[in-house]
Amino acid sequence: MSASNAGSFERAGQPEARPRAAEVAAAPVPTTRFAPSPTGELHLGNARTALFNVLLARHLNGRFVLRIEDTDAERSQEAHVAQQMADLRWLGIEWDAGPDREDERGPYRQSQRTSVYERYFDELARQGLTYPCFCTPVELEVSRRTQLASGKPPRYAGTCRDLTPEQQARKRAAGITPTTRFRVPSGRRIEFEDFVHGAQHFQSDDIGDFVIRRADGSAAFFFSNAVDDASMGVTHVLRGEDHLTNTPRQLMILEALGLPAPRYGHVSLLVGPDGAPLSKRHGDPSLRYYRERGYAAEALANHLFRLGHSTPEHGFLSMEEMARAFNPAHLGRAPARFEEQQLNVWQKEWVNRISLDAACAWLAPAIPPGVEEQAARAFVEAVRPNVLLPEDASAWAQIVFGDLPPLAEQDEQVVRSAGPGYFSAAASAAAANGNDLQAIVGAVRAATGKTGAALYKPLRLALTGRPHGPELAPLLKAMPPGKARERLARFAA
Ligand code: GLU
């Protein structure tokens, strides 16, 4: 069998051939989906998959749907559903249909689709393509190990494939509740064109009969995922590479049910700095982790957009621009590495781009209560070039509005060696002119004849406690009145 999915996308900028009228009438609306299982938090790999799917849908002027894959009742949690939806929306991802935006193709939670699955289970049973399997997990494990030990790839041995109705009845009478397996046809070649990995082919004889219904009656992944893609009108499945070998199973189910197969593309895995895949199970930073640290969604999206997807667009892009520029033909096959440093480059770009009002709103939590609006704005303006995250602004807020910790020893020496004359000139200028750097510098230069670093460094240390930081003049302007004089006077005696 071969899925009827052509594997090419238009290259960016090239017009697509105009379809004929009959094709227009028949062509389904391009539809992509993101289908998380609510068993944990979304990690960056999930977020990238969701982003690519929404961009592909927008690029094709199609629909993007969100489907919650919660048939595994034991591992799914309602709290994760809410968290995942909030995280996606935070990232700027909105769906045309989903659990909170139902339409005629829903419901969009698998736990509410039992009647849909039952219909298709019955259809497969009617065709004699399924059978009950009474093997226990222990028996399956023993069989798996035996096959491995004899150098064979493990697959279901077919133990229950040909049980007679009497044998089945005896098993049931013994209290064993069976799973349901799909009878994989023998001697078939399954082909499809993956729009990331190119032509794929599998032999059905390498695939054991697989479970499509668990013992508790719930639909298993291969089945519900494939059936839902078809019944929700999904035309393009863009998902993690770990699902590539599941695709032939899903194509067999769709074929047996006479349902349309989507086109599949399997994106390379996202790996961390150590080369290990980012996975929600291994405690890797989640989307929420970055959100809570104060990273901007736009910065994260710009970074994810370029992970495993090459683009000639170098600048910071909006969601709309990303959708225009997204090109599935440019999805890479090699694992993509997530680097926080690269994310920081986009974050910095974002910090520099936003309006002062937006920066003030973003950094408001870093500013101590009671600071007047004007001083807060002056502060944000002064520190913005030195801020990547709100925590950086908090450190500067403490310096500007709070008390300074004692100087580090080598800094104390720099300050002391400038001499009391230096600081009494500086303190008097501050007393006369307020937090005015120019006046202070002018007075110190006149009193000491110092220039360059010898002139500026002790001032910076005495005023901020740090050898480096934002430009000093605007920082002083944000300080409460009298503060510069007070800090300079400490070293005047
Ligand atoms: N629920 C599956 C997962 O989270 C979806 C896989 C798919 O996109 O088809 O891995």
XYZ file of C-alpha atoms and ligand atoms in Angstrom:
503
model
C 0.000 0.000 0.000
C 1.062 3.551 -0.491
C -0.450 6.641 1.092
C -1.456 9.133 -1.529
C 0.512 11.993 -0.154
C 2.863 13.944 -2.338
C 5.957 15.005 -0.488
C 6.864 18.437 -1.699
C 6.019 21.933 -0.598
C 6.447 25.033 -2.667
C 9.714 26.828 -2.161
C 9.380 30.197 -0.468
C 8.365 32.917 -2.878
C 7.327 30.574 -5.668
C 3.687 30.718 -6.654
C 1.822 27.439 -6.488
C 0.349 26.061 -9.687
C -3.268 27.131 -9.921
C -5.550 24.176 -9.109
C -8.381 23.302 -11.457
C -11.958 23.984 -10.414
C -12.716 20.319 -9.679
C -9.675 20.116 -7.394
C -10.754 23.241 -5.550
C -14.127 21.713 -4.810
C -12.552 18.460 -3.643
C -9.532 19.849 -1.784
C -9.921 19.672 1.978
C -9.032 22.738 4.030
C -5.388 22.318 5.064
C -5.576 21.357 8.702
C -2.825 20.779 11.235
C -3.072 19.876 14.861
C -1.196 19.678 18.106
C -2.128 16.658 20.186
C -0.540 16.724 23.634
C -1.102 14.074 26.262
C -1.822 15.809 29.562
C 0.652 13.727 31.521
C 3.082 16.505 32.357
C 4.149 19.990 31.492
C 4.903 21.035 27.935
C 8.620 21.008 27.334
C 10.351 23.007 24.649
C 10.154 20.175 22.115
C 6.368 20.110 22.479
C 6.216 23.885 22.229
C 8.221 23.809 19.005
C 5.929 21.141 17.533
C 2.878 23.219 18.430
C 4.475 26.339 16.974
C 5.440 24.647 13.708
C 1.922 23.290 13.346
C 0.188 26.597 13.870
C 2.640 28.276 11.499
C 2.071 25.602 8.860
C -1.696 26.032 9.148
C -1.435 29.818 8.870
C 1.049 29.504 6.011
C -1.436 27.355 4.099
C -4.412 29.551 5.078
C -5.837 26.560 6.861
C -7.008 25.499 10.307
C -5.116 24.522 13.402
C -6.757 22.371 16.027
C -5.837 21.369 19.544
C -6.675 17.827 20.604
C -6.126 16.548 24.106
C -4.986 12.922 24.055
C -6.216 11.826 27.440
C -7.331 8.250 26.908
C -4.766 7.056 29.426
C -6.855 7.918 32.479
C -4.188 6.855 34.934
C -1.531 9.219 33.656
C -3.666 12.133 32.454
C -4.429 15.012 34.773
C -6.924 17.795 34.393
C -4.474 20.295 35.866
C -2.059 19.568 33.028
C -4.750 20.278 30.434
C -5.307 23.762 31.847
C -1.591 24.396 32.208
C -0.791 23.245 28.683
C -3.517 25.434 27.198
C -2.344 28.436 29.221
C 1.261 27.846 28.162
C 0.329 27.580 24.485
C -1.709 30.776 24.626
C 1.129 32.518 26.415
C 3.437 31.508 23.566
C 0.995 33.178 21.156
C -0.605 29.988 19.854
C -4.352 30.097 19.301
C -6.422 27.252 17.889
C -9.387 27.390 15.545
C -10.965 24.436 17.297
C -10.142 22.697 20.543
C -11.533 21.558 23.891
C -12.721 25.080 24.721
C -13.749 25.865 21.152
C -15.783 22.919 19.996
C -17.155 22.469 16.491
C -18.887 19.702 14.577
C -15.691 17.645 14.303
C -15.206 17.505 18.081
C -15.216 16.762 20.901
C -11.523 17.616 21.053
C -10.755 15.542 24.111
C -10.195 11.902 23.407
C -11.778 10.910 26.711
C -15.055 12.254 25.294
C -14.817 10.402 21.993
C -15.627 6.894 23.180
C -18.653 6.571 20.901
C -16.555 7.522 17.848
C -13.992 4.853 18.734
C -16.639 2.238 19.426
C -18.047 2.717 15.961
C -14.653 2.133 14.381
C -13.797 -0.782 16.699
C -17.009 -2.419 15.561
C -16.156 -1.777 11.941
C -12.744 -3.461 12.281
C -14.276 -6.365 14.205
C -16.891 -6.774 11.482
C -14.096 -7.147 8.960
C -12.402 -9.743 11.193
C -9.391 -7.483 11.594
C -9.232 -7.598 15.382
C -9.108 -10.219 18.089
C -9.074 -10.284 21.881
C -5.672 -10.806 23.476
C -5.473 -12.358 26.929
C -1.700 -12.212 27.364
C -0.658 -10.746 30.687
C 2.068 -8.096 30.921
C 4.387 -10.731 32.407
C 3.789 -13.156 29.540
C 4.416 -10.391 27.017
C 7.643 -9.425 28.750
C 8.880 -13.019 28.786
C 8.134 -13.351 25.081
C 9.906 -10.068 24.376
C 13.030 -11.175 26.221
C 13.073 -14.546 24.534
C 12.953 -12.928 21.117
C 15.673 -10.453 22.047
C 17.834 -13.246 23.418
C 17.606 -15.104 20.120
C 18.600 -11.952 18.245
C 15.147 -11.158 16.864
C 13.459 -7.755 17.041
C 10.672 -8.143 19.601
C 7.140 -8.102 18.323
C 3.899 -9.647 19.457
C 4.233 -13.397 18.932
C 0.631 -13.851 17.884
C -0.223 -16.040 20.885
C -3.928 -15.140 20.896
C -4.335 -14.623 17.146
C -6.025 -17.919 16.428
C -7.803 -18.786 19.663
C -11.073 -20.574 19.070
C -14.272 -19.051 20.452
C -14.199 -21.784 23.146
C -10.654 -20.920 24.177
C -11.595 -17.265 24.342
C -14.642 -18.068 26.443
C -12.522 -20.083 28.879
C -10.098 -17.168 29.298
C -12.957 -14.799 29.936
C -14.497 -17.228 32.404
C -11.142 -17.278 34.203
C -11.625 -13.556 34.766
C -9.100 -12.224 32.242
C -10.239 -9.052 30.533
C -8.653 -8.921 27.095
C -7.112 -6.123 25.139
C -7.988 -5.873 21.460
C -5.299 -6.317 18.824
C -5.245 -5.294 15.201
C -4.497 -8.177 12.863
C -1.569 -6.876 10.811
C -1.772 -8.229 7.247
C 1.195 -10.307 6.206
C 3.507 -9.650 3.279
C 2.598 -6.025 2.782
C 4.891 -3.149 1.993
C 3.808 0.138 3.507
C 5.091 3.275 1.867
C 4.666 6.936 2.480
C 6.406 10.152 1.671
C 7.459 11.908 4.845
C 7.725 15.618 4.154
C 10.801 15.882 6.345
C 12.492 12.511 5.900
C 11.460 11.690 2.352
C 10.330 8.292 1.074
C 9.694 5.700 3.783
C 8.891 2.043 3.488
C 8.152 -0.648 6.027
C 7.325 -4.356 5.824
C 4.174 -5.399 7.611
C 5.894 -8.668 8.575
C 8.200 -6.667 10.856
C 5.213 -5.290 12.722
C 3.454 -7.439 15.269
C -0.279 -7.283 15.847
C -0.689 -4.263 18.076
C -3.130 -3.217 20.762
C -5.818 -0.781 19.678
C -8.020 -1.097 22.741
C -6.766 -1.442 26.285
C -8.256 -3.915 28.745
C -10.235 -1.092 30.376
C -11.949 -0.461 27.035
C -10.143 2.789 26.264
C -8.683 3.393 22.813
C -4.918 2.989 22.546
C -2.670 5.583 20.944
C -2.155 4.127 17.456
C -5.860 3.843 16.983
C -7.333 6.976 18.550
C -4.611 9.210 17.145
C -5.129 7.975 13.565
C -8.911 7.872 13.704
C -9.053 11.370 15.154
C -6.740 12.843 12.554
C -9.045 11.506 9.891
C -12.304 12.498 11.531
C -11.036 15.961 12.458
C -10.010 16.636 8.870
C -6.297 16.792 9.631
C -4.370 16.974 6.366
C -0.822 17.466 7.691
C 0.644 15.741 10.721
C 3.839 17.380 11.822
C 5.131 15.626 14.910
C 8.220 14.362 16.676
C 10.532 11.909 15.000
C 9.861 9.412 17.776
C 6.538 8.748 16.046
C 7.981 7.928 12.624
C 7.827 4.162 13.136
C 4.238 4.421 14.418
C 3.087 5.788 11.096
C 2.859 2.471 9.176
C 0.592 1.080 11.915
C -1.610 4.136 11.689
C -1.748 3.955 7.896
C -2.877 0.334 8.102
C -5.717 1.272 10.441
C -6.807 4.157 8.246
C -6.710 1.975 5.179
C -8.750 -0.741 6.863
C -11.359 1.811 7.865
C -11.387 3.538 4.487
C -10.377 6.818 6.116
C -8.167 9.427 4.433
C -4.507 9.468 5.449
C -2.903 12.794 6.252
C 0.547 13.736 4.997
C 3.133 13.074 7.660
C 6.281 14.979 8.539
C 8.449 13.995 11.463
C 10.567 16.756 12.912
C 13.965 15.979 14.326
C 14.206 15.779 18.069
C 15.169 18.747 20.154
C 18.169 17.955 22.282
C 19.647 19.764 25.253
C 23.242 20.965 25.554
C 24.253 17.413 26.585
C 22.809 15.973 23.374
C 20.006 14.122 25.220
C 16.436 14.700 23.967
C 14.399 17.245 25.876
C 11.629 15.313 27.461
C 8.951 16.183 29.896
C 9.839 13.150 31.954
C 13.430 13.987 32.669
C 12.984 17.232 34.496
C 14.139 19.388 31.613
C 13.052 22.979 31.720
C 9.430 23.312 30.728
C 7.803 26.153 28.872
C 6.495 27.352 32.209
C 10.017 27.506 33.599
C 11.026 30.029 30.938
C 7.776 31.896 31.259
C 8.145 32.238 35.006
C 11.728 33.410 34.727
C 10.449 36.338 32.675
C 11.454 35.293 29.193
C 9.284 36.892 26.539
C 7.054 34.594 24.519
C 8.128 36.372 21.330
C 11.799 35.722 22.106
C 11.157 32.056 22.773
C 9.056 31.725 19.624
C 11.799 33.333 17.526
C 14.290 30.873 18.938
C 12.069 27.804 18.485
C 11.238 28.923 14.932
C 14.892 28.432 13.997
C 15.499 25.137 15.782
C 15.535 22.476 13.092
C 14.012 24.925 10.627
C 16.311 27.023 8.501
C 15.154 30.366 7.257
C 16.740 33.218 5.360
C 14.977 35.633 7.741
C 17.534 36.820 10.265
C 15.565 39.435 12.123
C 13.066 39.289 14.945
C 9.752 38.126 13.482
C 6.149 38.485 14.593
C 3.861 35.425 14.516
C 2.412 36.596 11.189
C 5.869 37.052 9.701
C 6.929 33.624 10.960
C 3.839 32.076 9.370
C 4.679 33.717 6.050
C 8.306 32.597 6.265
C 7.659 29.063 7.548
C 8.701 26.484 4.989
C 8.271 22.771 5.750
C 10.774 22.035 2.984
C 13.347 23.647 5.261
C 12.809 21.349 8.221
C 16.072 19.614 9.033
C 16.703 15.952 9.701
C 19.519 16.375 12.196
C 18.661 16.820 15.872
C 18.340 20.480 16.805
C 20.148 21.695 19.886
C 18.480 24.061 22.297
C 20.977 26.571 23.678
C 19.929 28.989 26.362
C 22.607 31.417 25.175
C 20.935 31.642 21.794
C 17.578 32.195 23.450
C 19.234 34.995 25.392
C 20.230 36.699 22.151
C 16.550 36.814 21.112
C 15.524 37.894 24.590
C 17.997 40.776 24.452
C 16.667 41.748 21.058
C 13.159 41.770 22.491
C 14.170 43.892 25.472
C 15.695 46.436 23.105
C 12.664 46.496 20.840
C 9.773 46.990 23.222
C 8.411 50.435 24.063
C 9.341 52.112 27.320
C 5.763 51.619 28.524
C 5.995 47.893 27.815
C 9.377 47.685 29.529
C 7.953 49.487 32.584
C 5.042 47.060 32.755
C 7.379 44.072 32.342
C 9.757 45.252 35.079
C 7.127 46.661 37.456
C 7.421 43.685 39.847
C 11.143 44.421 40.257
C 10.548 47.947 41.554
C 10.017 48.390 45.297
C 6.641 49.746 46.432
C 6.470 53.486 47.001
C 8.803 54.450 44.143
C 7.150 57.216 42.133
C 6.192 56.586 38.556
C 8.638 59.081 37.137
C 11.543 57.581 39.071
C 10.438 54.100 38.026
C 10.440 55.123 34.358
C 13.841 56.753 34.717
C 15.100 53.584 36.354
C 13.769 51.318 33.603
C 15.236 53.568 30.947
C 18.611 53.508 32.684
C 18.872 49.776 33.341
C 17.197 48.390 30.228
C 20.494 47.978 28.292
C 21.801 45.822 31.149
C 18.707 43.704 31.683
C 17.923 40.330 30.195
C 15.438 39.152 32.804
C 13.455 40.778 35.587
C 15.898 39.310 38.110
C 18.625 41.556 36.629
C 16.399 44.587 37.145
C 15.706 43.518 40.742
C 19.424 43.570 41.463
C 19.708 47.092 40.031
C 16.580 48.229 41.866
C 18.230 47.242 45.122
C 21.291 49.289 44.132
C 19.314 52.341 43.075
C 16.542 52.393 45.670
C 17.935 50.353 48.554
C 21.148 50.157 50.539
C 24.483 49.108 49.154
C 26.257 46.095 50.587
C 29.900 46.682 51.624
C 32.348 46.932 48.722
C 34.477 43.983 47.678
C 38.010 44.318 48.986
C 39.741 45.285 45.742
C 36.951 47.796 44.981
C 37.309 49.318 48.450
C 41.007 49.824 47.682
C 40.235 51.623 44.417
C 37.878 53.937 46.264
C 40.266 54.557 49.174
C 43.176 55.305 46.882
C 41.145 58.054 45.166
C 41.490 59.913 48.483
C 39.130 61.890 50.730
C 39.650 65.105 48.679
C 38.171 63.381 45.662
C 35.064 62.400 47.584
C 34.583 65.655 49.485
C 34.570 67.502 46.137
C 32.128 64.923 44.772
C 29.846 65.050 47.835
C 29.714 68.872 47.836
C 28.806 68.915 44.153
C 26.036 66.385 44.838
C 24.816 68.466 47.794
C 24.651 71.548 45.573
C 23.290 69.968 42.385
C 21.550 66.761 43.390
C 22.072 63.458 41.575
C 23.738 65.201 38.640
C 26.687 63.222 37.321
C 28.056 65.990 35.136
C 28.263 68.424 38.033
C 29.892 65.786 40.250
C 32.462 64.775 37.628
C 33.259 68.418 36.859
C 33.881 69.175 40.525
C 36.109 66.117 41.019
C 38.136 66.856 37.915
C 38.648 70.428 39.023
C 39.672 69.369 42.542
C 41.970 66.447 41.622
C 42.998 66.850 37.979
C 42.075 63.178 37.407
C 40.789 62.012 34.042
C 39.606 58.769 32.400
C 39.239 55.660 34.548
C 40.918 57.315 37.542
C 38.159 59.930 37.435
C 35.170 57.689 36.803
C 35.900 54.347 38.429
C 35.874 55.410 42.088
C 32.655 57.345 41.476
C 30.932 54.331 39.952
C 32.071 52.097 42.797
C 31.015 54.501 45.515
C 27.639 55.161 43.890
C 26.665 51.659 42.771
C 28.967 49.263 44.589
C 29.846 47.637 41.260
C 32.714 48.186 38.831
C 30.411 47.860 35.789
C 26.804 48.548 34.961
C 24.373 50.822 33.175
C 25.344 54.311 32.158
C 25.856 56.258 35.343
C 24.155 59.583 34.564
C 20.661 58.181 33.901
C 21.033 55.743 36.792
C 21.729 58.639 39.174
C 18.676 60.475 37.861
C 16.508 57.584 38.991
C 17.986 57.563 42.517
C 16.064 59.145 45.381
C 17.201 62.725 46.043
C 20.189 62.983 48.382
C 21.297 59.411 47.781
C 24.318 60.286 45.624
C 25.555 62.790 48.197
C 25.108 60.303 51.009
C 27.047 57.552 49.202
C 29.879 59.876 48.190
C 30.147 61.446 51.639
C 30.912 58.029 53.182
C 34.391 58.222 51.662
C 34.982 61.934 52.152
C 36.590 61.603 55.558
N -0.156 12.489 22.202
C 0.968 12.204 21.360
C 2.215 12.755 21.995
O 2.132 13.642 22.821
C 0.736 12.826 20.014
C 1.612 12.317 18.944
C 1.226 12.923 17.611
O 1.419 14.130 17.457
O 0.715 12.223 16.772
O 3.301 12.291 21.724
